[in-house]
Amino acid sequence: MDEFFSPIHTYQVCNVMSPNQNNWLRTNWVQRDGARRVYAEIKFTLRDCNSMPGVLGTCKETFNLYYMESDRDLGTSTRESQFMKIDTIAADESFTSVDLGVRRLKLNTEVRGVGPLSRRGFYLAFQDIGACIAIVSVRVYYKKCPSMVRNLAAFSEAVTGADSSSLVEVQGECVGHSEERDTPKMYCSAEGEWLVPIGKCVCSAGFEERSDSCVGKSESPHLSL
């Protein structure tokens, strides 16, 4: 059960008595759908080695996260040597025999960036080297800047760049009955936020700006009762 006493289904391993563990769990092939950088959110539990007598020489409290890119689903033909290491992941909270006694495990959540990506898809893999660990869930997602209108220019949604410092330049299109004063541009940040608006559009002759659009000056707003 998790900390809210809800039942959970996990992938788990606890070979803490045996040395030189090298256990792997691999995801299915994940298509990247144009994303150049994705994020893996991992929820897991991990047991405190000090709570298990006699395993201090072999027990570990971390696991390793890897990824591998490919243009197609390779089935079961992947090899460990093909994967690139992303990070070694440790738990902020580990559970003990006391937590086991009340059937309550402490859930950890860690997020890691994966990229830059260039192939059609990728795999994630988890390597256990001797921990007592259970992976509860893995969520893979990417970030994008939403479509919006700024300075009478419409910007379509944009996928963020390949690394944490990338700024993706996007050119806007003037809304109806408007024209460029300076070429409208904005930059999509790695966090999915629009930055640095440049240029703008202005309403054409005979039109005026109202609520991110240009309407004829003779048109009056409708009143609702």
mmCIF file of C-alpha atoms in Angstrom:
data_model
loop_
_atom_site.group_PDB
_atom_site.id
_atom_site.type_symbol
_atom_site.label_atom_id
_atom_site.label_comp_id
_atom_site.label_asym_id
_atom_site.label_seq_id
_atom_site.Cartn_x
_atom_site.Cartn_y
_atom_site.Cartn_z
ATOM 1 C CA MET A 1 0.000 0.000 0.000
ATOM 2 C CA ASP A 2 1.072 3.608 -0.519
ATOM 3 C CA GLU A 3 1.098 6.344 2.125
ATOM 4 C CA PHE A 4 -2.634 6.833 1.574
ATOM 5 C CA PHE A 5 -3.328 3.113 2.229
ATOM 6 C CA SER A 6 -4.306 2.529 -1.405
ATOM 7 C CA PRO A 7 -3.230 -0.772 -3.036
ATOM 8 C CA ILE A 8 -0.473 -0.474 -5.626
ATOM 9 C CA HIS A 9 0.974 -2.792 -8.283
ATOM 10 C CA THR A 10 4.741 -2.755 -8.691
ATOM 11 C CA TYR A 11 7.834 -4.161 -10.379
ATOM 12 C CA GLN A 12 10.097 -5.141 -7.499
ATOM 13 C CA VAL A 13 13.387 -6.788 -6.640
ATOM 14 C CA CYS A 14 15.062 -7.412 -3.287
ATOM 15 C CA ASN A 15 18.155 -9.561 -3.838
ATOM 16 C CA VAL A 16 20.054 -7.803 -1.077
ATOM 17 C CA MET A 17 21.790 -10.924 0.276
ATOM 18 C CA SER A 18 23.672 -11.690 -2.953
ATOM 19 C CA PRO A 19 26.625 -9.607 -4.247
ATOM 20 C CA ASN A 20 27.155 -8.290 -7.786
ATOM 21 C CA GLN A 21 23.532 -7.824 -8.711
ATOM 22 C CA ASN A 22 22.764 -6.608 -12.238
ATOM 23 C CA ASN A 23 19.001 -6.732 -12.791
ATOM 24 C CA TRP A 24 17.383 -4.798 -15.648
ATOM 25 C CA LEU A 25 13.844 -3.671 -16.390
ATOM 26 C CA ARG A 26 13.128 -2.078 -19.777
ATOM 27 C CA THR A 27 10.091 -0.176 -21.017
ATOM 28 C CA ASN A 28 8.345 -0.736 -24.304
ATOM 29 C CA TRP A 29 9.430 1.395 -27.271
ATOM 30 C CA VAL A 30 8.142 4.952 -26.848
ATOM 31 C CA GLN A 31 7.608 7.180 -29.912
ATOM 32 C CA ARG A 32 8.805 10.722 -29.286
ATOM 33 C CA ASP A 33 6.208 12.470 -31.527
ATOM 34 C CA GLY A 34 8.492 15.372 -32.398
ATOM 35 C CA ALA A 35 9.727 16.001 -28.857
ATOM 36 C CA ARG A 36 13.436 16.735 -28.647
ATOM 37 C CA ARG A 37 13.582 16.374 -24.876
ATOM 38 C CA VAL A 38 11.279 14.311 -22.677
ATOM 39 C CA TYR A 39 10.926 13.848 -18.940
ATOM 40 C CA ALA A 40 10.603 10.613 -16.973
ATOM 41 C CA GLU A 41 8.681 10.787 -13.705
ATOM 42 C CA ILE A 42 9.428 7.706 -11.612
ATOM 43 C CA LYS A 43 7.521 6.742 -8.480
ATOM 44 C CA PHE A 44 9.166 4.071 -6.338
ATOM 45 C CA THR A 45 9.773 2.734 -2.846
ATOM 46 C CA LEU A 46 13.129 1.670 -1.434
ATOM 47 C CA ARG A 47 13.984 -0.113 1.792
ATOM 48 C CA ASP A 48 16.554 1.223 4.241
ATOM 49 C CA CYS A 49 19.529 -1.155 4.282
ATOM 50 C CA ASN A 50 20.058 -0.485 8.001
ATOM 51 C CA SER A 51 16.661 -2.043 8.693
ATOM 52 C CA MET A 52 17.831 -5.428 7.333
ATOM 53 C CA PRO A 53 20.461 -7.141 9.487
ATOM 54 C CA GLY A 54 23.334 -8.924 7.819
ATOM 55 C CA VAL A 55 23.164 -7.241 4.394
ATOM 56 C CA LEU A 56 25.338 -4.155 4.860
ATOM 57 C CA GLY A 57 28.028 -5.417 2.505
ATOM 58 C CA THR A 58 25.698 -6.210 -0.384
ATOM 59 C CA CYS A 59 22.638 -3.971 0.049
ATOM 60 C CA LYS A 60 22.370 -0.781 -2.015
ATOM 61 C CA GLU A 61 20.041 2.198 -1.737
ATOM 62 C CA THR A 62 20.154 3.481 -5.323
ATOM 63 C CA PHE A 63 19.323 2.341 -8.841
ATOM 64 C CA ASN A 64 20.420 3.538 -12.285
ATOM 65 C CA LEU A 65 18.313 5.012 -15.082
ATOM 66 C CA TYR A 66 19.291 4.534 -18.744
ATOM 67 C CA TYR A 67 17.883 5.273 -22.195
ATOM 68 C CA MET A 68 18.449 4.159 -25.771
ATOM 69 C CA GLU A 69 17.179 5.689 -29.014
ATOM 70 C CA SER A 70 16.033 3.712 -32.053
ATOM 71 C CA ASP A 71 13.989 4.291 -35.188
ATOM 72 C CA ARG A 72 11.825 1.210 -34.630
ATOM 73 C CA ASP A 73 10.701 -1.254 -32.012
ATOM 74 C CA LEU A 74 13.574 -3.693 -31.525
ATOM 75 C CA GLY A 75 11.584 -6.195 -29.491
ATOM 76 C CA THR A 76 13.783 -8.263 -27.208
ATOM 77 C CA SER A 77 16.999 -7.757 -29.186
ATOM 78 C CA THR A 78 18.323 -4.808 -27.138
ATOM 79 C CA ARG A 79 21.597 -5.175 -25.206
ATOM 80 C CA GLU A 80 22.807 -3.493 -22.026
ATOM 81 C CA SER A 81 25.778 -1.961 -23.839
ATOM 82 C CA GLN A 82 23.445 0.008 -26.141
ATOM 83 C CA PHE A 83 21.995 2.066 -23.304
ATOM 84 C CA MET A 84 23.296 5.430 -22.125
ATOM 85 C CA LYS A 85 23.180 6.298 -18.430
ATOM 86 C CA ILE A 86 20.990 9.217 -17.401
ATOM 87 C CA ASP A 87 21.549 9.245 -13.641
ATOM 88 C CA THR A 88 21.903 7.290 -10.412
ATOM 89 C CA ILE A 89 18.700 7.742 -8.430
ATOM 90 C CA ALA A 90 18.388 7.652 -4.661
ATOM 91 C CA ALA A 91 15.317 7.783 -2.454
ATOM 92 C CA ASP A 92 14.451 10.847 -0.395
ATOM 93 C CA GLU A 93 12.577 8.532 1.958
ATOM 94 C CA SER A 94 13.240 4.845 2.546
ATOM 95 C CA PHE A 95 11.028 2.476 4.489
ATOM 96 C CA THR A 96 11.889 0.182 7.404
ATOM 97 C CA SER A 97 10.508 -2.965 9.015
ATOM 98 C CA VAL A 98 8.250 -0.744 11.118
ATOM 99 C CA ASP A 99 6.592 0.593 7.939
ATOM 100 C CA LEU A 100 6.256 -2.975 6.675
ATOM 101 C CA GLY A 101 4.503 -3.957 9.868
ATOM 102 C CA VAL A 102 1.699 -1.482 9.221
ATOM 103 C CA ARG A 103 1.755 -2.213 5.463
ATOM 104 C CA ARG A 104 2.695 1.356 4.644
ATOM 105 C CA LEU A 105 5.510 2.209 2.222
ATOM 106 C CA LYS A 106 6.947 5.673 1.593
ATOM 107 C CA LEU A 107 6.573 6.690 -2.034
ATOM 108 C CA ASN A 108 9.342 8.666 -3.740
ATOM 109 C CA THR A 109 8.942 10.725 -6.913
ATOM 110 C CA GLU A 110 11.936 11.646 -9.064
ATOM 111 C CA VAL A 111 11.947 13.400 -12.461
ATOM 112 C CA ARG A 112 14.829 13.262 -14.936
ATOM 113 C CA GLY A 113 15.237 14.878 -18.354
ATOM 114 C CA VAL A 114 16.072 12.641 -21.317
ATOM 115 C CA GLY A 115 17.705 14.040 -24.418
ATOM 116 C CA PRO A 116 18.518 15.503 -26.820
ATOM 117 C CA LEU A 117 16.480 13.023 -28.866
ATOM 118 C CA SER A 118 16.686 12.650 -32.638
ATOM 119 C CA ARG A 119 15.488 9.127 -33.543
ATOM 120 C CA ARG A 120 11.826 8.125 -33.948
ATOM 121 C CA GLY A 121 11.600 6.632 -30.472
ATOM 122 C CA PHE A 122 13.421 5.443 -27.384
ATOM 123 C CA TYR A 123 13.487 2.994 -24.479
ATOM 124 C CA LEU A 124 14.025 3.632 -20.781
ATOM 125 C CA ALA A 125 15.742 1.029 -18.626
ATOM 126 C CA PHE A 126 16.232 0.599 -14.886
ATOM 127 C CA GLN A 127 19.255 -1.194 -13.472
ATOM 128 C CA ASP A 128 19.217 -2.671 -9.974
ATOM 129 C CA ILE A 129 22.625 -3.327 -8.397
ATOM 130 C CA GLY A 130 21.425 -4.764 -5.102
ATOM 131 C CA ALA A 131 18.635 -2.617 -3.676
ATOM 132 C CA CYS A 132 15.294 -3.616 -2.196
ATOM 133 C CA ILE A 133 13.179 -1.543 -4.519
ATOM 134 C CA ALA A 134 9.732 -1.415 -6.086
ATOM 135 C CA ILE A 135 8.898 0.746 -9.114
ATOM 136 C CA VAL A 136 5.283 1.832 -8.841
ATOM 137 C CA SER A 137 4.833 3.952 -11.976
ATOM 138 C CA VAL A 138 6.723 5.629 -14.814
ATOM 139 C CA ARG A 139 5.238 8.619 -16.633
ATOM 140 C CA VAL A 140 6.947 10.001 -19.756
ATOM 141 C CA TYR A 141 5.983 13.445 -21.030
ATOM 142 C CA TYR A 142 7.319 16.476 -22.868
ATOM 143 C CA LYS A 143 6.704 20.199 -22.520
ATOM 144 C CA LYS A 144 5.365 22.717 -25.007
ATOM 145 C CA CYS A 145 4.346 26.346 -25.159
ATOM 146 C CA PRO A 146 0.576 26.744 -25.683
ATOM 147 C CA SER A 147 -0.949 28.600 -28.621
ATOM 148 C CA MET A 148 -1.712 32.228 -27.822
ATOM 149 C CA VAL A 149 -2.231 35.721 -29.234
ATOM 150 C CA ARG A 150 0.218 38.449 -28.264
ATOM 151 C CA ASN A 151 0.419 41.954 -29.731
ATOM 152 C CA LEU A 152 -2.243 40.972 -32.293
ATOM 153 C CA ALA A 153 -0.061 38.092 -33.523
ATOM 154 C CA ALA A 154 -1.179 34.469 -33.225
ATOM 155 C CA PHE A 155 1.463 31.970 -32.136
ATOM 156 C CA SER A 156 0.854 28.253 -32.623
ATOM 157 C CA GLU A 157 1.879 25.796 -29.912
ATOM 158 C CA ALA A 158 5.558 24.889 -29.962
ATOM 159 C CA VAL A 159 7.488 21.913 -28.590
ATOM 160 C CA THR A 160 10.401 22.905 -26.360
ATOM 161 C CA GLY A 161 14.029 22.533 -27.413
ATOM 162 C CA ALA A 162 16.572 19.767 -27.025
ATOM 163 C CA ASP A 163 18.144 20.855 -23.729
ATOM 164 C CA SER A 164 17.385 22.817 -20.574
ATOM 165 C CA SER A 165 18.742 26.098 -21.978
ATOM 166 C CA SER A 166 17.182 25.954 -25.443
ATOM 167 C CA LEU A 167 15.009 28.784 -26.746
ATOM 168 C CA VAL A 168 12.908 27.915 -29.787
ATOM 169 C CA GLU A 169 12.104 30.913 -32.007
ATOM 170 C CA VAL A 170 8.521 31.036 -33.267
ATOM 171 C CA GLN A 171 7.160 33.617 -35.722
ATOM 172 C CA GLY A 172 3.610 34.818 -35.216
ATOM 173 C CA GLU A 173 0.944 35.516 -37.818
ATOM 174 C CA CYS A 174 -1.074 38.701 -37.700
ATOM 175 C CA VAL A 175 -4.722 38.229 -36.763
ATOM 176 C CA GLY A 176 -7.443 39.152 -39.244
ATOM 177 C CA HIS A 177 -7.624 42.776 -40.367
ATOM 178 C CA SER A 178 -4.148 43.527 -39.043
ATOM 179 C CA GLU A 179 -0.685 43.916 -40.546
ATOM 180 C CA GLU A 180 2.903 43.669 -39.415
ATOM 181 C CA ARG A 181 4.562 46.697 -37.896
ATOM 182 C CA ASP A 182 7.651 44.635 -37.068
ATOM 183 C CA THR A 183 7.895 40.861 -37.603
ATOM 184 C CA PRO A 184 6.281 39.328 -34.475
ATOM 185 C CA LYS A 185 8.382 36.672 -32.748
ATOM 186 C CA MET A 186 8.564 34.949 -29.390
ATOM 187 C CA TYR A 187 10.791 32.289 -27.882
ATOM 188 C CA CYS A 188 9.563 29.062 -26.312
ATOM 189 C CA SER A 189 11.632 28.208 -23.219
ATOM 190 C CA ALA A 190 12.574 24.735 -21.992
ATOM 191 C CA GLU A 191 9.913 25.055 -19.286
ATOM 192 C CA GLY A 192 7.127 25.662 -21.803
ATOM 193 C CA GLU A 193 6.875 29.416 -21.252
ATOM 194 C CA TRP A 194 6.806 32.143 -23.890
ATOM 195 C CA LEU A 195 9.620 34.685 -23.536
ATOM 196 C CA VAL A 196 10.989 37.825 -25.203
ATOM 197 C CA PRO A 197 8.143 39.082 -27.407
ATOM 198 C CA ILE A 198 9.534 41.006 -30.387
ATOM 199 C CA GLY A 199 7.651 43.018 -32.990
ATOM 200 C CA LYS A 200 3.898 43.367 -33.303
ATOM 201 C CA CYS A 201 0.930 43.707 -35.605
ATOM 202 C CA VAL A 202 -1.393 46.699 -35.777
ATOM 203 C CA CYS A 203 -4.995 46.934 -36.898
ATOM 204 C CA SER A 204 -5.508 47.950 -40.500
ATOM 205 C CA ALA A 205 -7.132 51.271 -41.391
ATOM 206 C CA GLY A 206 -10.794 51.315 -40.381
ATOM 207 C CA PHE A 207 -10.321 48.691 -37.646
ATOM 208 C CA GLU A 208 -9.528 48.952 -33.955
ATOM 209 C CA GLU A 209 -8.077 46.559 -31.411
ATOM 210 C CA ARG A 210 -10.496 44.776 -29.127
ATOM 211 C CA SER A 211 -9.796 41.595 -27.102
ATOM 212 C CA ASP A 212 -6.801 40.418 -29.160
ATOM 213 C CA SER A 213 -8.595 41.019 -32.447
ATOM 214 C CA CYS A 214 -9.313 43.837 -34.865
ATOM 215 C CA VAL A 215 -12.943 44.857 -35.429
ATOM 216 C CA GLY A 216 -14.500 47.492 -37.651
ATOM 217 C CA LYS A 217 -14.783 50.852 -35.930
ATOM 218 C CA SER A 218 -18.495 50.945 -36.728
ATOM 219 C CA GLU A 219 -19.074 47.653 -34.882
ATOM 220 C CA SER A 220 -20.130 48.081 -31.295
ATOM 221 C CA PRO A 221 -19.761 45.345 -28.697
ATOM 222 C CA HIS A 222 -22.883 43.306 -27.952
ATOM 223 C CA LEU A 223 -24.418 43.832 -24.542
ATOM 224 C CA SER A 224 -25.750 40.858 -22.684
ATOM 225 C CA LEU A 225 -28.566 41.138 -20.178
#
